Amino acid sequence: MNDCITMMKYQGLGNDYLILDPNKNRVQLQGKKIALMCQRGFGLGADGVLYGPVDINGKMGVHIYNSDGSESAISGNGVRIFAKYLMDHEYVKEQKFSIETLSGPIEVECLNGRATEFRVNMGKASFISKEIPVTGEIREVINESFTFHGREYKATCLTVGNPHCIIFTDKVTPEMVRELGPYVENDDRFPERMNLQICHLIDRGNLDIEIWERGSGYTRASGTGSCAAAIAAHRLGLVEDRINVNQPGGMIEIDIREDGTIYMIGTVGYIADVSIAESFFS
């Protein structure tokens, strides 16, 4: 079937990605085509597309695209999914290896024989406004007052390779994050747009979160969002060094080391191989 493009579909806690391997297909990726492909009515339906393995800075890497066609520097679930793909298709034989992304190299470790659970070194967070970015004077954006959609919130903003706004509330619901998410994502104070996590502290080892992802909207799970929520709670003194972050798609374990390095442990699964008409890309 030379007139078809073959893609693979994987998921991490219900956060689903299509993988387009340039070694197995010859296509030109365009933002509009990615957006159409990710639409659940018109295309295959996905939260994003992983394009790789490709050469980034002379190393094996992946390009990560959101469902609106925009490119993302990093995705925690995306990196775990791509790690499983690399093992499933024998691009790597080792249990520990590195994947290059636009935000730098990410170290991953496979934790079981079926390659369904991975530990990922997500690096360190920065709360500094210029690095996130957040407009205004250079400062750490911790428990700061913001008005979104006519209401005041206390928010902590940070980057773990992509920008996050964390708001703690007495409860979390999908409706809350769906309502607030578009206003936070597109607020003028966030020049590169913003991911939102609404969080509820259960105890010193457990958080509940709901997620609005820039470029994708409401999302069942987020690796970087889990890291951001956990490190924000840690910085505010609300949690210990090991945190279970519960989200609609499942649980991600976050381990924060003494030097501030964030490790994420989570599962991934293979769904299907999918053939898509080549005309879709023309």
Tab-separated table of C-alpha atoms in Angstrom:
chain	number	residue	atom	x	y	z
A	1	MET	CA	0.000	0.000	0.000
A	2	ASN	CA	2.343	2.712	-1.261
A	3	ASP	CA	-0.450	5.280	-1.350
A	4	CYS	CA	-0.797	5.232	2.434
A	5	ILE	CA	1.132	6.780	5.274
A	6	THR	CA	1.562	4.508	8.304
A	7	MET	CA	1.346	5.998	11.775
A	8	MET	CA	1.298	4.420	15.217
A	9	LYS	CA	-0.994	5.464	18.032
A	10	TYR	CA	0.094	5.284	21.665
A	11	GLN	CA	-1.287	6.724	24.898
A	12	GLY	CA	0.057	7.819	28.248
A	13	LEU	CA	-2.756	7.890	30.822
A	14	GLY	CA	-5.273	8.654	28.082
A	15	ASN	CA	-3.095	11.407	26.579
A	16	ASP	CA	-2.895	10.007	23.031
A	17	TYR	CA	-0.287	10.717	20.363
A	18	LEU	CA	0.201	9.700	16.757
A	19	ILE	CA	3.785	8.788	15.847
A	20	LEU	CA	4.974	9.634	12.358
A	21	ASP	CA	8.317	7.963	11.644
A	22	PRO	CA	10.221	9.741	8.831
A	23	ASN	CA	12.259	6.565	8.245
A	24	LYS	CA	9.072	4.747	7.227
A	25	ASN	CA	7.189	7.575	5.477
A	26	ARG	CA	8.042	10.461	3.191
A	27	VAL	CA	5.750	13.359	4.011
A	28	GLN	CA	5.911	17.084	4.515
A	29	LEU	CA	4.497	18.033	7.898
A	30	GLN	CA	2.387	21.196	7.985
A	31	GLY	CA	0.637	22.718	10.981
A	32	LYS	CA	-2.766	22.776	9.252
A	33	LYS	CA	-2.470	19.097	8.305
A	34	ILE	CA	-1.435	18.124	11.838
A	35	ALA	CA	-4.407	20.029	13.261
A	36	LEU	CA	-6.807	18.305	10.836
A	37	MET	CA	-5.288	14.887	11.550
A	38	CYS	CA	-5.715	15.395	15.309
A	39	GLN	CA	-9.382	16.419	14.991
A	40	ARG	CA	-11.575	13.608	16.176
A	41	GLY	CA	-14.324	14.213	13.610
A	42	PHE	CA	-12.255	14.839	10.488
A	43	GLY	CA	-8.982	13.063	11.158
A	44	LEU	CA	-7.651	10.225	13.275
A	45	GLY	CA	-8.053	12.059	16.564
A	46	ALA	CA	-5.145	12.676	18.936
A	47	ASP	CA	-3.763	15.116	21.485
A	48	GLY	CA	-0.680	15.580	19.306
A	49	VAL	CA	1.843	14.160	16.845
A	50	LEU	CA	5.358	12.892	17.575
A	51	TYR	CA	7.629	13.187	14.532
A	52	GLY	CA	10.731	11.034	14.826
A	53	PRO	CA	13.237	9.701	15.280
A	54	VAL	CA	14.987	12.692	13.717
A	55	ASP	CA	18.422	14.225	14.078
A	56	ILE	CA	18.463	17.126	16.558
A	57	ASN	CA	21.901	18.557	17.303
A	58	GLY	CA	23.508	15.372	15.996
A	59	LYS	CA	21.486	13.152	18.348
A	60	MET	CA	18.352	11.016	18.153
A	61	GLY	CA	15.379	13.250	18.833
A	62	VAL	CA	11.694	13.946	18.362
A	63	HIS	CA	9.588	16.908	17.300
A	64	ILE	CA	6.418	17.269	19.380
A	65	TYR	CA	3.318	18.887	17.885
A	66	ASN	CA	0.143	19.961	19.692
A	67	SER	CA	-3.274	19.157	18.292
A	68	ASP	CA	-3.585	22.695	16.875
A	69	GLY	CA	-0.430	22.143	14.774
A	70	SER	CA	1.878	24.278	16.918
A	71	GLU	CA	5.202	22.792	18.016
A	72	SER	CA	5.927	22.130	21.680
A	73	ALA	CA	9.422	22.065	23.164
A	74	ILE	CA	8.619	19.220	25.575
A	75	SER	CA	5.856	16.820	26.624
A	76	GLY	CA	6.258	14.442	29.544
A	77	ASN	CA	3.711	11.942	28.252
A	78	GLY	CA	5.013	12.430	24.710
A	79	VAL	CA	8.582	11.612	25.721
A	80	ARG	CA	7.479	8.463	27.566
A	81	ILE	CA	5.406	7.374	24.571
A	82	PHE	CA	8.280	8.032	22.181
A	83	ALA	CA	10.644	6.089	24.446
A	84	LYS	CA	8.340	3.064	24.210
A	85	TYR	CA	8.151	3.460	20.432
A	86	LEU	CA	11.955	3.496	20.185
A	87	MET	CA	12.153	0.282	22.217
A	88	ASP	CA	9.233	-1.408	20.426
A	89	HIS	CA	10.870	-0.760	17.044
A	90	GLU	CA	14.415	-1.543	18.224
A	91	TYR	CA	15.891	1.886	17.654
A	92	VAL	CA	17.355	1.430	21.130
A	93	LYS	CA	18.301	-1.764	22.986
A	94	GLU	CA	19.351	-0.217	26.312
A	95	GLN	CA	17.108	0.321	29.329
A	96	LYS	CA	18.538	3.824	29.822
A	97	PHE	CA	18.890	6.277	26.942
A	98	SER	CA	18.467	9.919	25.989
A	99	ILE	CA	15.948	11.605	23.668
A	100	GLU	CA	16.763	15.018	22.225
A	101	THR	CA	13.937	17.605	22.265
A	102	LEU	CA	13.704	21.309	21.506
A	103	SER	CA	14.166	21.925	25.243
A	104	GLY	CA	17.303	19.759	25.352
A	105	PRO	CA	18.173	16.103	26.031
A	106	ILE	CA	15.772	14.087	28.198
A	107	GLU	CA	17.087	10.992	29.989
A	108	VAL	CA	14.658	8.074	30.196
A	109	GLU	CA	14.817	4.683	31.880
A	110	CYS	CA	12.558	1.718	31.151
A	111	LEU	CA	11.429	0.099	34.399
A	112	ASN	CA	9.900	-3.183	33.176
A	113	GLY	CA	10.299	-5.897	30.546
A	114	ARG	CA	7.190	-4.951	28.546
A	115	ALA	CA	8.405	-1.360	28.159
A	116	THR	CA	5.210	0.091	29.614
A	117	GLU	CA	6.649	2.037	32.566
A	118	PHE	CA	9.336	4.707	32.349
A	119	ARG	CA	11.212	7.033	34.665
A	120	VAL	CA	12.043	10.357	33.022
A	121	ASN	CA	14.547	12.959	34.239
A	122	MET	CA	12.615	16.184	33.604
A	123	GLY	CA	15.403	18.478	34.831
A	124	LYS	CA	14.774	21.446	37.102
A	125	ALA	CA	12.001	24.011	37.219
A	126	SER	CA	12.434	27.768	37.081
A	127	PHE	CA	10.006	30.192	38.717
A	128	ILE	CA	11.765	33.251	37.221
A	129	SER	CA	9.373	35.394	35.194
A	130	LYS	CA	11.766	36.096	32.322
A	131	GLU	CA	12.398	32.368	31.797
A	132	ILE	CA	8.744	31.216	31.933
A	133	PRO	CA	7.948	33.843	30.400
A	134	VAL	CA	5.645	36.177	32.358
A	135	THR	CA	5.647	39.929	31.678
A	136	GLY	CA	6.565	42.593	34.232
A	137	GLU	CA	9.561	43.014	36.480
A	138	ILE	CA	11.961	40.090	36.783
A	139	ARG	CA	10.880	38.041	39.804
A	140	GLU	CA	9.915	34.575	40.951
A	141	VAL	CA	6.196	34.160	40.275
A	142	ILE	CA	5.118	32.396	43.475
A	143	ASN	CA	1.637	32.649	45.002
A	144	GLU	CA	1.043	35.896	43.108
A	145	SER	CA	-2.342	37.551	42.589
A	146	PHE	CA	-3.724	37.357	39.042
A	147	THR	CA	-7.127	38.350	37.723
A	148	PHE	CA	-8.482	35.967	35.086
A	149	HIS	CA	-11.952	36.357	33.574
A	150	GLY	CA	-12.901	38.973	36.182
A	151	ARG	CA	-11.898	36.923	39.231
A	152	GLU	CA	-8.783	37.035	41.390
A	153	TYR	CA	-6.642	33.939	41.888
A	154	LYS	CA	-3.386	33.147	43.692
A	155	ALA	CA	-1.154	31.528	41.088
A	156	THR	CA	2.356	30.131	40.900
A	157	CYS	CA	3.999	30.147	37.462
A	158	LEU	CA	7.049	28.174	36.352
A	159	THR	CA	8.713	26.454	33.431
A	160	VAL	CA	9.807	22.838	33.142
A	161	GLY	CA	10.762	23.364	29.487
A	162	ASN	CA	7.270	24.746	28.851
A	163	PRO	CA	5.244	27.314	30.847
A	164	HIS	CA	2.710	26.408	33.554
A	165	CYS	CA	0.301	28.317	35.779
A	166	ILE	CA	-0.699	26.485	38.972
A	167	ILE	CA	-3.792	27.463	40.946
A	168	PHE	CA	-4.765	25.686	44.182
A	169	THR	CA	-8.478	25.394	44.969
A	170	ASP	CA	-10.701	23.557	47.465
A	171	LYS	CA	-11.837	21.156	44.743
A	172	VAL	CA	-11.111	20.490	41.089
A	173	THR	CA	-13.542	19.686	38.290
A	174	PRO	CA	-13.223	19.419	34.505
A	175	GLU	CA	-15.753	22.247	34.197
A	176	MET	CA	-13.563	24.627	36.226
A	177	VAL	CA	-10.477	24.127	34.087
A	178	ARG	CA	-12.453	24.185	30.827
A	179	GLU	CA	-13.978	27.517	31.804
A	180	LEU	CA	-10.783	29.153	33.052
A	181	GLY	CA	-8.264	27.520	30.708
A	182	PRO	CA	-8.779	29.650	27.576
A	183	TYR	CA	-8.417	32.880	29.582
A	184	VAL	CA	-5.188	31.753	31.245
A	185	GLU	CA	-3.728	30.271	28.052
A	186	ASN	CA	-4.204	33.469	26.083
A	187	ASP	CA	-3.621	36.089	28.796
A	188	ASP	CA	-1.463	39.026	27.601
A	189	ARG	CA	0.925	38.523	30.537
A	190	PHE	CA	1.957	35.157	29.052
A	191	PRO	CA	3.611	36.004	25.704
A	192	GLU	CA	4.170	32.343	24.742
A	193	ARG	CA	0.735	31.267	26.006
A	194	MET	CA	0.310	29.144	29.121
A	195	ASN	CA	-0.660	25.697	30.389
A	196	LEU	CA	-3.022	25.660	33.384
A	197	GLN	CA	-3.259	23.158	36.226
A	198	ILE	CA	-6.015	23.567	38.805
A	199	CYS	CA	-4.884	21.613	41.890
A	200	HIS	CA	-6.387	20.274	45.085
A	201	LEU	CA	-4.077	19.185	47.885
A	202	ILE	CA	-5.269	15.859	49.362
A	203	ASP	CA	-2.361	15.358	51.766
A	204	ARG	CA	1.427	15.778	51.799
A	205	GLY	CA	1.888	12.986	49.286
A	206	ASN	CA	-1.098	13.372	46.958
A	207	LEU	CA	-2.480	16.014	44.596
A	208	ASP	CA	-5.549	16.020	42.356
A	209	ILE	CA	-5.219	18.094	39.191
A	210	GLU	CA	-7.238	19.082	36.134
A	211	ILE	CA	-5.384	20.275	33.049
A	212	TRP	CA	-5.810	22.799	30.257
A	213	GLU	CA	-2.983	22.481	27.745
A	214	ARG	CA	-1.983	25.334	25.447
A	215	GLY	CA	-2.572	24.301	21.866
A	216	SER	CA	-4.640	21.244	22.849
A	217	GLY	CA	-7.308	22.382	25.320
A	218	TYR	CA	-8.761	20.079	27.965
A	219	THR	CA	-6.430	17.127	28.522
A	220	ARG	CA	-6.881	13.959	30.584
A	221	ALA	CA	-3.238	13.792	31.636
A	222	SER	CA	0.000	15.744	31.340
A	223	GLY	CA	3.520	14.716	32.293
A	224	THR	CA	4.946	18.239	32.409
A	225	GLY	CA	1.732	19.435	34.084
A	226	SER	CA	2.182	16.804	36.802
A	227	CYS	CA	5.798	17.900	37.295
A	228	ALA	CA	4.766	21.561	37.445
A	229	ALA	CA	1.957	20.966	39.941
A	230	ALA	CA	4.197	18.856	42.176
A	231	ILE	CA	7.170	21.237	42.164
A	232	ALA	CA	4.867	24.239	42.787
A	233	ALA	CA	3.306	22.455	45.776
A	234	HIS	CA	6.797	21.499	46.966
A	235	ARG	CA	8.040	25.086	46.672
A	236	LEU	CA	5.023	26.277	48.675
A	237	GLY	CA	5.854	23.743	51.403
A	238	LEU	CA	2.654	21.745	50.915
A	239	VAL	CA	4.108	18.323	50.029
A	240	GLU	CA	7.020	15.963	50.665
A	241	ASP	CA	9.654	14.942	48.091
A	242	ARG	CA	7.568	12.146	46.542
A	243	ILE	CA	4.125	13.036	45.259
A	244	ASN	CA	1.373	11.097	43.509
A	245	VAL	CA	-0.337	13.407	41.024
A	246	ASN	CA	-3.825	12.112	40.262
A	247	GLN	CA	-5.530	13.233	37.046
A	248	PRO	CA	-8.485	11.908	35.022
A	249	GLY	CA	-6.226	9.659	32.925
A	250	GLY	CA	-4.464	8.103	35.911
A	251	MET	CA	-1.607	8.724	38.334
A	252	ILE	CA	1.936	9.976	37.726
A	253	GLU	CA	4.544	9.702	40.463
A	254	ILE	CA	6.881	12.675	40.888
A	255	ASP	CA	10.149	12.365	42.793
A	256	ILE	CA	11.945	15.630	43.676
A	257	ARG	CA	15.629	15.238	44.523
A	258	GLU	CA	17.580	17.440	46.952
A	259	ASP	CA	19.100	19.489	44.129
A	260	GLY	CA	15.642	20.184	42.675
A	261	THR	CA	15.836	17.652	39.820
A	262	ILE	CA	12.381	16.294	38.966
A	263	TYR	CA	11.848	12.633	38.093
A	264	MET	CA	8.540	11.468	36.623
A	265	ILE	CA	7.352	7.852	36.634
A	266	GLY	CA	4.367	6.830	34.525
A	267	THR	CA	2.936	4.192	32.229
A	268	VAL	CA	2.343	4.171	28.487
A	269	GLY	CA	0.536	1.818	26.114
A	270	TYR	CA	0.439	0.960	22.426
A	271	ILE	CA	-2.983	1.315	20.778
A	272	ALA	CA	-2.742	0.626	17.037
A	273	ASP	CA	-1.004	0.991	13.699
A	274	VAL	CA	-3.007	3.322	11.481
A	275	SER	CA	-2.867	3.788	7.717
A	276	ILE	CA	-3.825	7.243	6.498
A	277	ALA	CA	-4.361	8.268	2.888
A	278	GLU	CA	-1.358	10.023	1.357
A	279	SER	CA	-3.757	12.558	-0.123
A	280	PHE	CA	-4.281	13.775	3.450
A	281	PHE	CA	-0.797	15.334	3.235
A	282	SER	CA	-1.057	16.721	-0.292
